Coordinates of N, CA, C and O in Angstrom, one line a residue:
X162 N 7.0 -75.9 6.2 CA 6.7 -74.6 6.5 C 6.7 -73.7 5.2 O 5.8 -72.9 5.0
X163 N 7.8 -73.9 4.4 CA 7.9 -73.1 3.1 C 6.7 -73.4 2.2 O 6.1 -72.5 1.6
X164 N 6.3 -74.7 2.2 CA 5.2 -75.1 1.3 C 3.9 -74.4 1.8 O 3.1 -73.8 1.0
X165 N 3.6 -74.5 3.1 CA 2.4 -73.9 3.6 C 2.3 -72.4 3.4 O 1.3 -71.8 3.0
X166 N 3.5 -71.7 3.7 CA 3.5 -70.3 3.6 C 3.4 -69.9 2.1 O 2.8 -68.8 1.8
X167 N 4.0 -70.6 1.2 CA 3.9 -70.4 -0.2 C 2.5 -70.5 -0.7 O 2.0 -69.7 -1.4
X168 N 1.8 -71.6 -0.3 CA 0.4 -71.8 -0.6 C -0.4 -70.6 -0.1 O -1.3 -70.1 -0.9
X169 N -0.2 -70.1 1.1 CA -1.0 -69.0 1.6 C -0.8 -67.7 0.8 O -1.7 -66.9 0.7
X170 N 0.4 -67.5 0.2 CA 0.6 -66.3 -0.6 C 0.1 -66.5 -2.0 O -0.3 -65.5 -2.6
X171 N 0.2 -67.7 -2.6 CA -0.1 -67.8 -4.0 C -1.3 -68.6 -4.4 O -1.9 -68.5 -5.4
X172 N -1.8 -69.4 -3.4 CA -2.9 -70.3 -3.7 C -2.5 -71.5 -4.6 O -3.3 -72.4 -4.8
X173 N -1.2 -71.6 -5.0 CA -0.8 -72.7 -5.8 C -0.6 -74.0 -4.9 O -0.1 -73.9 -3.8
X174 N -1.1 -75.1 -5.5 CA -1.0 -76.4 -4.8 C 0.0 -77.3 -5.4 O 0.2 -78.4 -4.8
X175 N 0.6 -76.9 -6.5 CA 1.7 -77.7 -7.1 C 2.8 -76.8 -7.5 O 2.6 -75.6 -7.6
X176 N 4.0 -77.4 -7.8 CA 5.1 -76.6 -8.3 C 6.1 -76.2 -7.3 O 6.0 -76.7 -6.2
X177 N 7.0 -75.4 -7.7 CA 8.1 -75.0 -6.8 C 7.8 -73.7 -6.1 O 6.9 -73.0 -6.5
X178 N 8.5 -73.5 -5.0 CA 8.4 -72.2 -4.3 C 9.8 -71.5 -4.2 O 10.8 -72.2 -4.2
X179 N 9.7 -70.2 -4.2 CA 11.0 -69.4 -4.1 C 11.1 -68.8 -2.7 O 12.0 -68.0 -2.5
X180 N 10.2 -69.1 -1.8 CA 10.2 -68.5 -0.5 C 11.5 -68.9 0.2 O 11.8 -70.1 0.3
X181 N 12.2 -67.9 0.8 CA 13.4 -68.2 1.6 C 13.1 -67.5 2.9 O 13.0 -66.3 3.0
X182 N 12.9 -68.3 4.0 CA 12.4 -67.7 5.3 C 13.6 -67.3 6.1 O 14.4 -68.2 6.5
X183 N 13.7 -66.0 6.4 CA 14.8 -65.5 7.3 C 14.1 -64.5 8.3 O 12.9 -64.2 8.1
X184 N 14.8 -64.1 9.3 CA 14.2 -63.2 10.2 C 13.7 -62.0 9.5 O 14.2 -61.4 8.6
X185 N 12.5 -61.6 10.0 CA 11.7 -60.5 9.3 C 10.6 -61.0 8.4 O 9.7 -60.3 8.0
X186 N 10.6 -62.3 8.1 CA 9.5 -62.9 7.3 C 8.2 -62.8 8.1 O 8.1 -63.0 9.3
X187 N 7.1 -62.5 7.3 CA 5.8 -62.3 7.9 C 5.0 -63.6 7.6 O 4.6 -63.9 6.5
X188 N 4.8 -64.4 8.7 CA 4.1 -65.6 8.6 C 2.6 -65.4 8.5 O 2.1 -64.5 9.1
X189 N 2.0 -66.2 7.6 CA 0.5 -66.0 7.4 C -0.3 -67.2 8.0 O -1.4 -66.9 8.4
X190 N 0.2 -68.4 7.9 CA -0.6 -69.5 8.4 C 0.1 -70.4 9.4 O -0.6 -71.0 10.2
X191 N 1.4 -70.5 9.4 CA 2.0 -71.5 10.3 C 2.2 -70.8 11.7 O 2.7 -69.7 11.8
X192 N 1.7 -71.5 12.7 CA 1.8 -71.0 14.1 C 2.5 -72.0 15.1 O 2.7 -71.6 16.2
X193 N 2.8 -73.2 14.6 CA 3.5 -74.2 15.4 C 4.5 -74.9 14.6 O 4.3 -75.2 13.4
X194 N 5.7 -75.1 15.2 CA 6.8 -75.8 14.5 C 7.4 -76.8 15.4 O 7.8 -76.5 16.5
X195 N 7.5 -78.0 14.9 CA 8.3 -79.1 15.6 C 9.6 -79.3 14.8 O 9.5 -79.6 13.6
X196 N 10.7 -79.1 15.4 CA 12.0 -79.2 14.7 C 13.1 -79.6 15.6 O 12.9 -79.6 16.8
X197 N 14.2 -80.1 15.0 CA 15.3 -80.5 15.8 C 16.3 -79.3 15.9 O 16.0 -78.2 15.5
X198 N 17.4 -79.5 16.6 CA 18.4 -78.4 16.8 C 19.3 -78.5 15.6 O 19.9 -79.5 15.4
X199 N 19.4 -77.4 14.9 CA 20.1 -77.3 13.6 C 21.5 -76.8 13.8 O 21.9 -76.2 14.8
X200 N 22.3 -77.0 12.7 CA 23.7 -76.6 12.7 C 23.8 -75.0 12.8 O 22.9 -74.3 12.2
X201 N 24.8 -74.5 13.4 CA 25.0 -73.1 13.4 C 25.2 -72.5 12.0 O 25.7 -73.2 11.1
X202 N 24.7 -71.3 11.8 CA 24.9 -70.6 10.5 C 24.2 -71.3 9.4 O 24.6 -71.2 8.2
X203 N 23.2 -72.1 9.6 CA 22.5 -72.9 8.6 C 21.2 -72.1 8.2 O 20.7 -71.3 9.0
X204 N 20.7 -72.4 7.0 CA 19.4 -71.8 6.6 C 18.3 -72.3 7.5 O 17.3 -71.6 7.7
X205 N 18.4 -73.5 8.0 CA 17.3 -74.0 8.9 C 17.3 -73.3 10.2 O 16.3 -73.0 10.7
X206 N 18.5 -72.9 10.7 CA 18.5 -72.1 11.9 C 18.0 -70.7 11.7 O 17.3 -70.2 12.5
X207 N 18.2 -70.2 10.5 CA 17.6 -68.9 10.1 C 16.1 -69.0 10.1 O 15.4 -68.1 10.6
X208 N 15.6 -70.1 9.5 CA 14.1 -70.3 9.5 C 13.5 -70.3 10.9 O 12.5 -69.7 11.2
X209 N 14.2 -71.1 11.8 CA 13.7 -71.2 13.2 C 13.8 -69.9 13.9 O 12.8 -69.5 14.6
X210 N 14.8 -69.1 13.6 CA 15.0 -67.8 14.2 C 13.9 -66.9 13.7 O 13.4 -66.0 14.4
X211 N 13.6 -67.0 12.4 CA 12.5 -66.1 11.9 C 11.2 -66.5 12.5 O 10.4 -65.6 12.8
X212 N 11.0 -67.7 12.8 CA 9.7 -68.2 13.4 C 9.6 -67.8 14.9 O 8.6 -67.3 15.3
X213 N 10.6 -68.0 15.7 CA 10.6 -67.8 17.1 C 11.3 -66.6 17.7 O 11.2 -66.4 18.9
X214 N 12.1 -66.0 16.8 CA 12.9 -64.8 17.3 C 14.3 -65.3 17.6 O 14.5 -66.3 18.3
X215 N 15.3 -64.5 17.1 CA 16.7 -64.9 17.2 C 17.1 -65.0 18.6 O 17.8 -66.0 19.0
X216 N 16.8 -64.0 19.5 CA 17.3 -64.1 20.9 C 16.7 -65.3 21.6 O 17.3 -65.9 22.4
X217 N 15.4 -65.5 21.4 CA 14.7 -66.7 22.0 C 15.4 -68.0 21.6 O 15.7 -68.9 22.4
X218 N 15.7 -68.2 20.3 CA 16.3 -69.4 19.8 C 17.7 -69.6 20.4 O 18.1 -70.7 20.8
X219 N 18.4 -68.5 20.4 CA 19.8 -68.6 21.0 C 19.8 -69.0 22.4 O 20.6 -69.8 22.9
X220 N 18.8 -68.5 23.2 CA 18.6 -68.9 24.6 C 18.2 -70.4 24.7 O 18.8 -71.1 25.5
X221 N 17.4 -70.9 23.8 CA 17.1 -72.3 23.7 C 18.3 -73.1 23.4 O 18.5 -74.2 24.0
X222 N 19.1 -72.7 22.5 CA 20.4 -73.4 22.2 C 21.3 -73.4 23.3 O 22.0 -74.4 23.6
X223 N 21.5 -72.3 24.1 CA 22.3 -72.3 25.2 C 21.9 -73.3 26.3 O 22.7 -74.0 26.8
X224 N 20.6 -73.4 26.5 CA 20.0 -74.4 27.4 C 20.3 -75.8 26.9 O 20.7 -76.6 27.7
X225 N 20.1 -76.0 25.6 CA 20.3 -77.3 25.1 C 21.7 -77.8 25.2 O 22.0 -78.9 25.5
X226 N 22.7 -76.9 25.0 CA 24.1 -77.2 25.1 C 24.4 -77.5 26.6 O 25.1 -78.5 26.9
X227 N 23.9 -76.7 27.5 CA 24.2 -76.9 28.9 C 23.6 -78.2 29.4 O 24.2 -78.8 30.3
X228 N 22.5 -78.6 28.9 CA 21.8 -79.8 29.3 C 22.3 -81.1 28.5 O 21.7 -82.2 28.6
X229 N 23.2 -80.8 27.6 CA 23.8 -81.9 26.7 C 22.7 -82.6 25.8 O 22.7 -83.8 25.6
X230 N 21.8 -81.7 25.3 CA 20.9 -82.3 24.3 C 21.6 -82.8 23.1 O 22.7 -82.3 22.8
X231 N 21.0 -83.7 22.3 CA 21.6 -84.1 21.1 C 21.2 -83.2 19.9 O 20.0 -82.9 19.9
X232 N 22.1 -82.9 19.1 CA 21.8 -82.0 18.0 C 21.7 -82.7 16.7 O 22.1 -83.9 16.6
X233 N 21.3 -82.0 15.6 CA 21.3 -82.5 14.2 C 20.2 -83.5 14.0 O 19.2 -83.6 14.8
X234 N 20.2 -84.2 12.9 CA 19.1 -85.0 12.4 C 18.6 -86.1 13.4 O 17.4 -86.4 13.4
X235 N 19.4 -86.7 14.2 CA 19.0 -87.7 15.1 C 19.0 -87.3 16.5 O 19.1 -88.0 17.5
X236 N 18.9 -86.0 16.7 CA 18.9 -85.4 18.1 C 17.6 -85.1 18.7 O 16.5 -85.6 18.2
X237 N 17.6 -84.3 19.7 CA 16.4 -83.9 20.4 C 15.6 -82.9 19.5 O 16.2 -82.2 18.7
X238 N 14.4 -82.7 19.9 CA 13.5 -81.8 19.1 C 12.9 -80.7 20.1 O 13.0 -80.9 21.3
X239 N 12.4 -79.7 19.5 CA 11.7 -78.7 20.2 C 10.4 -78.3 19.5 O 10.3 -78.4 18.3
X240 N 9.4 -78.0 20.3 CA 8.1 -77.6 19.8 C 8.0 -76.1 20.1 O 8.0 -75.6 21.2
X241 N 7.9 -75.3 19.0 CA 7.8 -73.9 19.1 C 6.4 -73.4 18.7 O 5.8 -73.9 17.7
X242 N 5.8 -72.4 19.4 CA 4.5 -71.9 19.1 C 4.7 -70.4 19.0 O 5.2 -69.8 20.0
X243 N 4.2 -69.8 18.0 CA 4.2 -68.3 17.9 C 3.1 -67.7 18.7 O 2.0 -68.2 18.7
X244 N 3.4 -66.6 19.4 CA 2.3 -66.0 20.2 C 1.2 -65.4 19.2 O 1.5 -65.0 18.1
X245 N 0.0 -65.5 19.7 CA -1.1 -64.9 18.9 C -0.8 -63.4 18.6 O -0.4 -62.7 19.4
X246 N -1.0 -63.1 17.3 CA -0.8 -61.7 16.9 C 0.6 -61.4 16.6 O 0.9 -60.2 16.3
X247 N 1.5 -62.3 16.6 CA 2.9 -62.1 16.3 C 3.0 -61.9 14.8 O 2.3 -62.5 14.0
X248 N 4.0 -61.0 14.4 CA 4.1 -60.7 12.9 C 4.6 -61.9 12.2 O 5.2 -62.8 12.7

């Protein structure tokens, strides 16, 4: 996601990126994200919250905990799609 959004902003196809995606980030090209359930207070959870909204993500996590989903690298995954026209 960082690579694609960095490319959209700079046009660079090689090199490093300094993009740090947190809530409030304005996505330009990514509209679908397949990801697993990440650790609390992690940068990856911030990225997912930026993409799908913090309240929505916390609701998904409450559901995952109640249903005993597996978390972290070898756990269950979720497919998130941004609504058309979302910032």
